[in-house]
Short mmCIF file of C-alpha atoms in Angstrom, two decimals:
data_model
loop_
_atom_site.label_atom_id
_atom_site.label_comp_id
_atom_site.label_asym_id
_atom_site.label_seq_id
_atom_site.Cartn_x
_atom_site.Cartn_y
_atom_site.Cartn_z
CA UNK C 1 57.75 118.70 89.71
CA UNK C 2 59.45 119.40 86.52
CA UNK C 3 61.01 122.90 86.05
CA UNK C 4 59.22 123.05 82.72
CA UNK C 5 56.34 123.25 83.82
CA UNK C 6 54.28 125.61 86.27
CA UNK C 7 51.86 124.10 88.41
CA UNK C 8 49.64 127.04 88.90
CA UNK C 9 49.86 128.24 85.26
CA UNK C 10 48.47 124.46 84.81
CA UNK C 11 46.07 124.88 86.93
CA UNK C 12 44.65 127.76 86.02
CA UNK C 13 44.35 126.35 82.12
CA UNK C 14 42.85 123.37 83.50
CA UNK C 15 40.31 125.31 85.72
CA UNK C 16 39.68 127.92 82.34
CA UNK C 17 39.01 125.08 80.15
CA UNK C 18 36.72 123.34 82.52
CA UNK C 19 34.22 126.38 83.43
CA UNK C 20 34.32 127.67 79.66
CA UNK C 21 32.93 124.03 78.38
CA UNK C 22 30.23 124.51 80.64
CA UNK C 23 29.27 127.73 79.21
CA UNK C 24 29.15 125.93 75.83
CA UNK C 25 27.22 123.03 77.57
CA UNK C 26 24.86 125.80 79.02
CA UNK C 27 24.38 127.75 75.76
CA UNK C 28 24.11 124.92 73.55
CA UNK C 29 21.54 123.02 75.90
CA UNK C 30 19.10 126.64 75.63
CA UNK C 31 19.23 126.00 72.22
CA UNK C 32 17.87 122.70 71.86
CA UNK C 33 14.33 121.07 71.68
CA UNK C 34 14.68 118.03 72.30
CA UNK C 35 14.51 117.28 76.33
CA UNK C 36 16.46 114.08 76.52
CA UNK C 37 19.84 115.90 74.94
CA UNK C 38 18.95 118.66 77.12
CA UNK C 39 19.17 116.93 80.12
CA UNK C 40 22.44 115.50 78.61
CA UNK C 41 24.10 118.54 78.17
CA UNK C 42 23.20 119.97 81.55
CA UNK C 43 23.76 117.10 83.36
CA UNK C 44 27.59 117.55 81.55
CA UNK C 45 27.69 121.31 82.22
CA UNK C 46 27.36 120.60 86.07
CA UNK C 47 30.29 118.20 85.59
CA UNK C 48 32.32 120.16 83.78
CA UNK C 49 31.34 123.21 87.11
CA UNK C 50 32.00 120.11 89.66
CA UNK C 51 35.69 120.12 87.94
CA UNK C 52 36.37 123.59 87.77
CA UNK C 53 35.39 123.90 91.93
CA UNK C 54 38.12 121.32 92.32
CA UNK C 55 41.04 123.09 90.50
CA UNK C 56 39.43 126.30 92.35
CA UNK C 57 40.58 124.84 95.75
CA UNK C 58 43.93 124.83 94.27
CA UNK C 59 44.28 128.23 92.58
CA UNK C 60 42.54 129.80 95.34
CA UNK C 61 41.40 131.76 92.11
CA UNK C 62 38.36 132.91 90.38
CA UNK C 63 38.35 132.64 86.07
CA UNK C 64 36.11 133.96 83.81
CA UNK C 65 35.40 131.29 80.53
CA UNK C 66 36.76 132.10 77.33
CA UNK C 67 34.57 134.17 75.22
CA UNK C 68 36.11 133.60 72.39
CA UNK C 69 35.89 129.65 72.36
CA UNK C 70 32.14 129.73 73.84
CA UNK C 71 31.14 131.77 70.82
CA UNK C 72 32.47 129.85 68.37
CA UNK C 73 31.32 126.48 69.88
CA UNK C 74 28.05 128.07 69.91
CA UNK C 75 28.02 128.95 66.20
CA UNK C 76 29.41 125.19 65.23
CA UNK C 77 26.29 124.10 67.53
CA UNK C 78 24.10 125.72 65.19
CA UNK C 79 25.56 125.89 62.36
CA UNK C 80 26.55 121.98 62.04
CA UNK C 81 25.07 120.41 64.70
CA UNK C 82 25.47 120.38 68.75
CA UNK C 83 27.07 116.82 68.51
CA UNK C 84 29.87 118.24 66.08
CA UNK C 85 30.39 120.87 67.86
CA UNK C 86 30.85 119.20 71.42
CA UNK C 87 32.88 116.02 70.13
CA UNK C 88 35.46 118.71 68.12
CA UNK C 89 35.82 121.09 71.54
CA UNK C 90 36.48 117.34 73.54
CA UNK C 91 38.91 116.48 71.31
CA UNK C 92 40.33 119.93 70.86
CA UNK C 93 40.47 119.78 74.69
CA UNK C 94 43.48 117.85 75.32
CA UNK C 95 44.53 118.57 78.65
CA UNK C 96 43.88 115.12 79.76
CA UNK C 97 45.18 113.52 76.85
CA UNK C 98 48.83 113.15 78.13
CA UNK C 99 49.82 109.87 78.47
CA UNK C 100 48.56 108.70 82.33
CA UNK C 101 52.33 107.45 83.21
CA UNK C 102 54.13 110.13 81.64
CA UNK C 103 56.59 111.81 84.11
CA UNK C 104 54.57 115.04 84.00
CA UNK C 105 51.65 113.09 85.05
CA UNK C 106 53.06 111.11 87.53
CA UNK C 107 54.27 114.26 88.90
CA UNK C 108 51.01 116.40 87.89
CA UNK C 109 48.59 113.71 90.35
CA UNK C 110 51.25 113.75 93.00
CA UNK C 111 50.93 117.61 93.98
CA UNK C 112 47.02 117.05 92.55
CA UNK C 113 45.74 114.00 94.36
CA UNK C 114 42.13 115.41 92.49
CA UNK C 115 43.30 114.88 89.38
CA UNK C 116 42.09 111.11 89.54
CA UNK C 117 38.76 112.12 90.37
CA UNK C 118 38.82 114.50 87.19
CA UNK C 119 40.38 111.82 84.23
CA UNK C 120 37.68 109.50 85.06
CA UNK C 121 35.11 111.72 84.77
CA UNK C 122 36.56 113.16 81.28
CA UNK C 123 37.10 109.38 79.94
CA UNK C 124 34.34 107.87 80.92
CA UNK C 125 31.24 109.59 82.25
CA UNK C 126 31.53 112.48 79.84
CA UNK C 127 32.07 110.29 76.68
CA UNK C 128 29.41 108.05 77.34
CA UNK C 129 26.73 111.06 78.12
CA UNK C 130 28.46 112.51 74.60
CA UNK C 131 27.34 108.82 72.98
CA UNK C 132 23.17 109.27 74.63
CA UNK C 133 22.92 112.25 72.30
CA UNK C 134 20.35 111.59 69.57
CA UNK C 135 20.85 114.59 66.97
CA UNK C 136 18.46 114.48 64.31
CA UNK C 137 20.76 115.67 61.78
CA UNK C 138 23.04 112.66 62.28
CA UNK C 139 20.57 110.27 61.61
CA UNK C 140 20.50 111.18 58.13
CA UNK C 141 23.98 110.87 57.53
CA UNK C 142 23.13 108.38 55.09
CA UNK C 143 21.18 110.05 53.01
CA UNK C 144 23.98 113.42 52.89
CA UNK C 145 26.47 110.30 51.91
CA UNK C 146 24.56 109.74 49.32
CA UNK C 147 23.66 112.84 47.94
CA UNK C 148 27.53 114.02 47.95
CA UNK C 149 29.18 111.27 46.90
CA UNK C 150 26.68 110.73 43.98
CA UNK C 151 27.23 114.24 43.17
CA UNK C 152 30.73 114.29 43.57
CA UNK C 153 31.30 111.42 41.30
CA UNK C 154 29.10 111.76 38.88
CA UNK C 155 29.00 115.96 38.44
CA UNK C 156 32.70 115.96 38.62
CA UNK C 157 33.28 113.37 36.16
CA UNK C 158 30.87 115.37 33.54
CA UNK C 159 32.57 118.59 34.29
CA UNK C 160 35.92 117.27 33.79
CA UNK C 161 34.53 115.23 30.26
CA UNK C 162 32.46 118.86 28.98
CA UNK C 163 35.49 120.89 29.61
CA UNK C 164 37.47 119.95 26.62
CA UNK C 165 34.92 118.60 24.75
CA UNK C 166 32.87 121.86 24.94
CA UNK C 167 35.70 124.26 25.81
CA UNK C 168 33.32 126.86 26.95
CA UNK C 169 32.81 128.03 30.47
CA UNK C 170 29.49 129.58 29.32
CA UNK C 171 27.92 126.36 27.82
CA UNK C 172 29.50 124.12 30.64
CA UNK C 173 27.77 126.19 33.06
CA UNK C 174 24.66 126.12 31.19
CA UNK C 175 25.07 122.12 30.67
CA UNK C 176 25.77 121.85 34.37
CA UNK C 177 22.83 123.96 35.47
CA UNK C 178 20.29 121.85 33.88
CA UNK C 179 22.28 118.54 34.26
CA UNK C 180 22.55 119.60 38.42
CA UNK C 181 19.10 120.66 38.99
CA UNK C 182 17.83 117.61 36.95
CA UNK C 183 20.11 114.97 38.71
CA UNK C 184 18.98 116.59 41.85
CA UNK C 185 15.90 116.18 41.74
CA UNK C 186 16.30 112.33 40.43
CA UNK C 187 18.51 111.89 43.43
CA UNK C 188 15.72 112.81 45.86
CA UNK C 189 12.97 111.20 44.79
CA UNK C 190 15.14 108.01 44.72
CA UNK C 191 15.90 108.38 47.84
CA UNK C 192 12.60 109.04 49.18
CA UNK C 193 11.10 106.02 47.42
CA UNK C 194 13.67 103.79 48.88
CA UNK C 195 13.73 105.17 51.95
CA UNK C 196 9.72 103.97 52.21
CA UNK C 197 10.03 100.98 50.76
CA UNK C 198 12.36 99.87 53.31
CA UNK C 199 10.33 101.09 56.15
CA UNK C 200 12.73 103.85 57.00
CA UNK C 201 10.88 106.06 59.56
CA UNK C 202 10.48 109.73 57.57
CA UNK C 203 11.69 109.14 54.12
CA UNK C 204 10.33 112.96 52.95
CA UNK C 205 13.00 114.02 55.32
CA UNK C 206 15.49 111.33 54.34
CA UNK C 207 14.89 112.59 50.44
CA UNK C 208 15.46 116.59 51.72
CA UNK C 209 18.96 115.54 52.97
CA UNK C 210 19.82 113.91 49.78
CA UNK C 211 18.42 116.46 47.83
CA UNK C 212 20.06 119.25 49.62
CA UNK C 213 24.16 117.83 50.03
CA UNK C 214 23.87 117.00 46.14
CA UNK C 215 22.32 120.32 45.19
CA UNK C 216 24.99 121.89 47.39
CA UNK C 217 28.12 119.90 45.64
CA UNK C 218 26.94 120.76 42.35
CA UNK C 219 26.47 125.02 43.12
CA UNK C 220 30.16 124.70 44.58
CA UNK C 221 31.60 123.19 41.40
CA UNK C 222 29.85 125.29 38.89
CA UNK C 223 30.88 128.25 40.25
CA UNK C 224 34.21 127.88 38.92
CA UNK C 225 33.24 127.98 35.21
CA UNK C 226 30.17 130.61 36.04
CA UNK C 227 32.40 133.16 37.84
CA UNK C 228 35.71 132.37 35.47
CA UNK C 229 35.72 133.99 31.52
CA UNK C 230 34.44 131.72 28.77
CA UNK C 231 37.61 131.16 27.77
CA UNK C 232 39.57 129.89 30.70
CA UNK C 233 37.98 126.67 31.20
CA UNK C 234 41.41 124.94 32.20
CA UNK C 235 41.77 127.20 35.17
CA UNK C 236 37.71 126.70 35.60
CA UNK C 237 38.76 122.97 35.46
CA UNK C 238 41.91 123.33 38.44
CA UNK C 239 39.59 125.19 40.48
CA UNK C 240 36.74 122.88 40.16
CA UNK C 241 39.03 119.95 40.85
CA UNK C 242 40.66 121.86 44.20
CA UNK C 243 37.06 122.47 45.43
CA UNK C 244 36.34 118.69 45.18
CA UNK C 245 39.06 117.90 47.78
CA UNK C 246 38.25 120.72 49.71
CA UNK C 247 34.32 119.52 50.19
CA UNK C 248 35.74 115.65 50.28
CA UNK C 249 37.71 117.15 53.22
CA UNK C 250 35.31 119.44 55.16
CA UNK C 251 32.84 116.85 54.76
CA UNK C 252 34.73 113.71 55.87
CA UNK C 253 36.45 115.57 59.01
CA UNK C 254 32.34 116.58 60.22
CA UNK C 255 31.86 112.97 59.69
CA UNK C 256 34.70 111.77 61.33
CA UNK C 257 34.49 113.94 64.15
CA UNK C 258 30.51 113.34 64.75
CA UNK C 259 30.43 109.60 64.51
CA UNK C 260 34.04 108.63 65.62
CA UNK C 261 35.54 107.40 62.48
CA UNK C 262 38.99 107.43 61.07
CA UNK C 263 39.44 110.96 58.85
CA UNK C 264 42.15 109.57 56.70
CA UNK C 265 40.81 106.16 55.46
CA UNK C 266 37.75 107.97 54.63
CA UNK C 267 39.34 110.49 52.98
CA UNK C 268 41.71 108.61 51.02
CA UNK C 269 38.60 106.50 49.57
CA UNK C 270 36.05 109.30 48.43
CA UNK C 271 39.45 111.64 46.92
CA UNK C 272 40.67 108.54 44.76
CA UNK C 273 37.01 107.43 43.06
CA UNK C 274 35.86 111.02 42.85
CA UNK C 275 39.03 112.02 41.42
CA UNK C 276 39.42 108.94 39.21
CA UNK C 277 36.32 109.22 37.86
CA UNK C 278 37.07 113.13 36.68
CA UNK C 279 40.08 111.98 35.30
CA UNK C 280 38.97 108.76 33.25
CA UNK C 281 35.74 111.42 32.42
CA UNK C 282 38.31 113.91 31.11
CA UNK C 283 40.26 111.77 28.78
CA UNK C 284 36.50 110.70 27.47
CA UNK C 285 35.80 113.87 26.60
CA UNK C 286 39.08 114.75 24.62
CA UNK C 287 39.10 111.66 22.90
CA UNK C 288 35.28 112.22 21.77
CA UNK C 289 35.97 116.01 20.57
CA UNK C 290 39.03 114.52 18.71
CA UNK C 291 37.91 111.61 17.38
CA UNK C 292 34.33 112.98 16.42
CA UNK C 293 35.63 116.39 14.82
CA UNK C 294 32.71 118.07 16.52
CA UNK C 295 33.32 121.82 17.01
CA UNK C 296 31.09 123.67 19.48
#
């Protein structure tokens, strides 16, 4: 085998990795209601214990799981989701994703005949058991979509236009406030009354996910100019603008990572209209304050 690497310290990784997902199969399975993505999640925790027996017979050793990593799978569980949380620590896991006729493979299966056994189960069987899990929370994707990216676009375009032509972080935040809380409500019940009209099963809850990613976007980019002295509405402004790509970010990555899309096309898309928009909304606002003469 190559000198680089050390079977046994590979082994052991391999056999760590393996019984500390099933800990975070285990603990995130208590946590949930719903019996059929129970029995998912078990039924992966015993393959994830079948695994770690194999690399046992070849350590000859016992290992504890990480503590570390099973709490903070556990808290992603609950605080995003269990499917975030499981498809991140999979792809985070990437032990098996060495190419299969690398020369460290090649060499890896030779003093591991097992190994075999254990790629197939990680390729197939535990992706498509990952793919059965109905999470509640991602069946209203949709509807957060919505709610963000209309808030996104349309609070960060009036922002970006009330920031010159206002010049006030007081009365911006006041403006936004009332704008926000308005446009969320308006956003929900639009949702809710499309939702039923095309026979969507639980529009109420449809609306609440709207309701609640909008309300969220627009608290995050107020703060800014609520925290921030009246006067420094151009920092307000820069701050406003870096928390847009940080939400377009955080947002797109826990979509791209729950439904298996690409992060960057995604990305690129929502940046460059929200972004746009605040800009062309910006230079509508100068021009208005200029051409208007109106002092506030």
């Amino acid at each position: 085998m190559n000198k680089t690497y050390d079977l046994k310290t590979i082994v052991l990784k391999m056999q760590k990795a393996e019984i500390t997902e099933k800990e975070v199969y285990l603990k995130l399975a208590n946590k949930i209601k719903k019996e059929d993505d129970k029995k998912v999640l078990l039924k992966i925790a015993n393959e994830e214990e079948k695994h770690y027996n194999i690399w046992k017979t070849y350590s000859n050793e016992d290992i504890k799981p990480s503590k570390i990593k099973v709490w903070l799978y556990t808290l992603l569980g609950v605080l995003f989701g269990y499917t975030f949380a499981l498809k991140f620590m999979e792809n985070k896991q990437d032990a098996y994703n060495i190419d299969s006729n690398s020369e460290f493979m090649l060499e890896l299966k030779k003093e591991i005949p097992d190994l075999d056994i254990i790629i197939k189960d990680e390729d197939e069987h535990e992706r498509e058991l990952l793919g059965l899990i109905n999470e509640e929370k991602l069946n209203y994707v949709g509807s957060m979509v919505l709610g963000l990216n209309d808030a996104l676009v349309e609070f960060t375009g009036s922002l970006a236009g009330w920031t010159f032509a206002m010049q006030s972080n007081d009365l911006i935040t006041l403006a936004g406030l009332i704008t926000g809380i308005s446009a969320t409500l308006s956003m929900a019940s639009s949702e809710y009354l499309s939702s039923k009209n095309e026979g969507k099963d639980e529009p109420l809850k449809a609306s609440i996910y709207t309701g609640i990613a909008y309300l969220f976007t627009v608290i995050i980019l107020i703060l800014p100019y609520a925290l921030l002295p009246d006067e420094s509405y151009v920092i307000s402004l820069f701050i406003m603008l870096g928390l847009v790509i940080v939400i377009i970010a955080a947002f797109n990555f826990y979509i791209s990572v729950a439904n298996d899309l690409s992060f960057k096309h995604k990305f690129k898309e929502m940046a460059f209209i929200s972004l746009g928009v605040a800009l062309i909304s910006f230079v509508i606002g100068l021009l208005v304050k200029q051409f208007l003469g109106i002092d506030v």
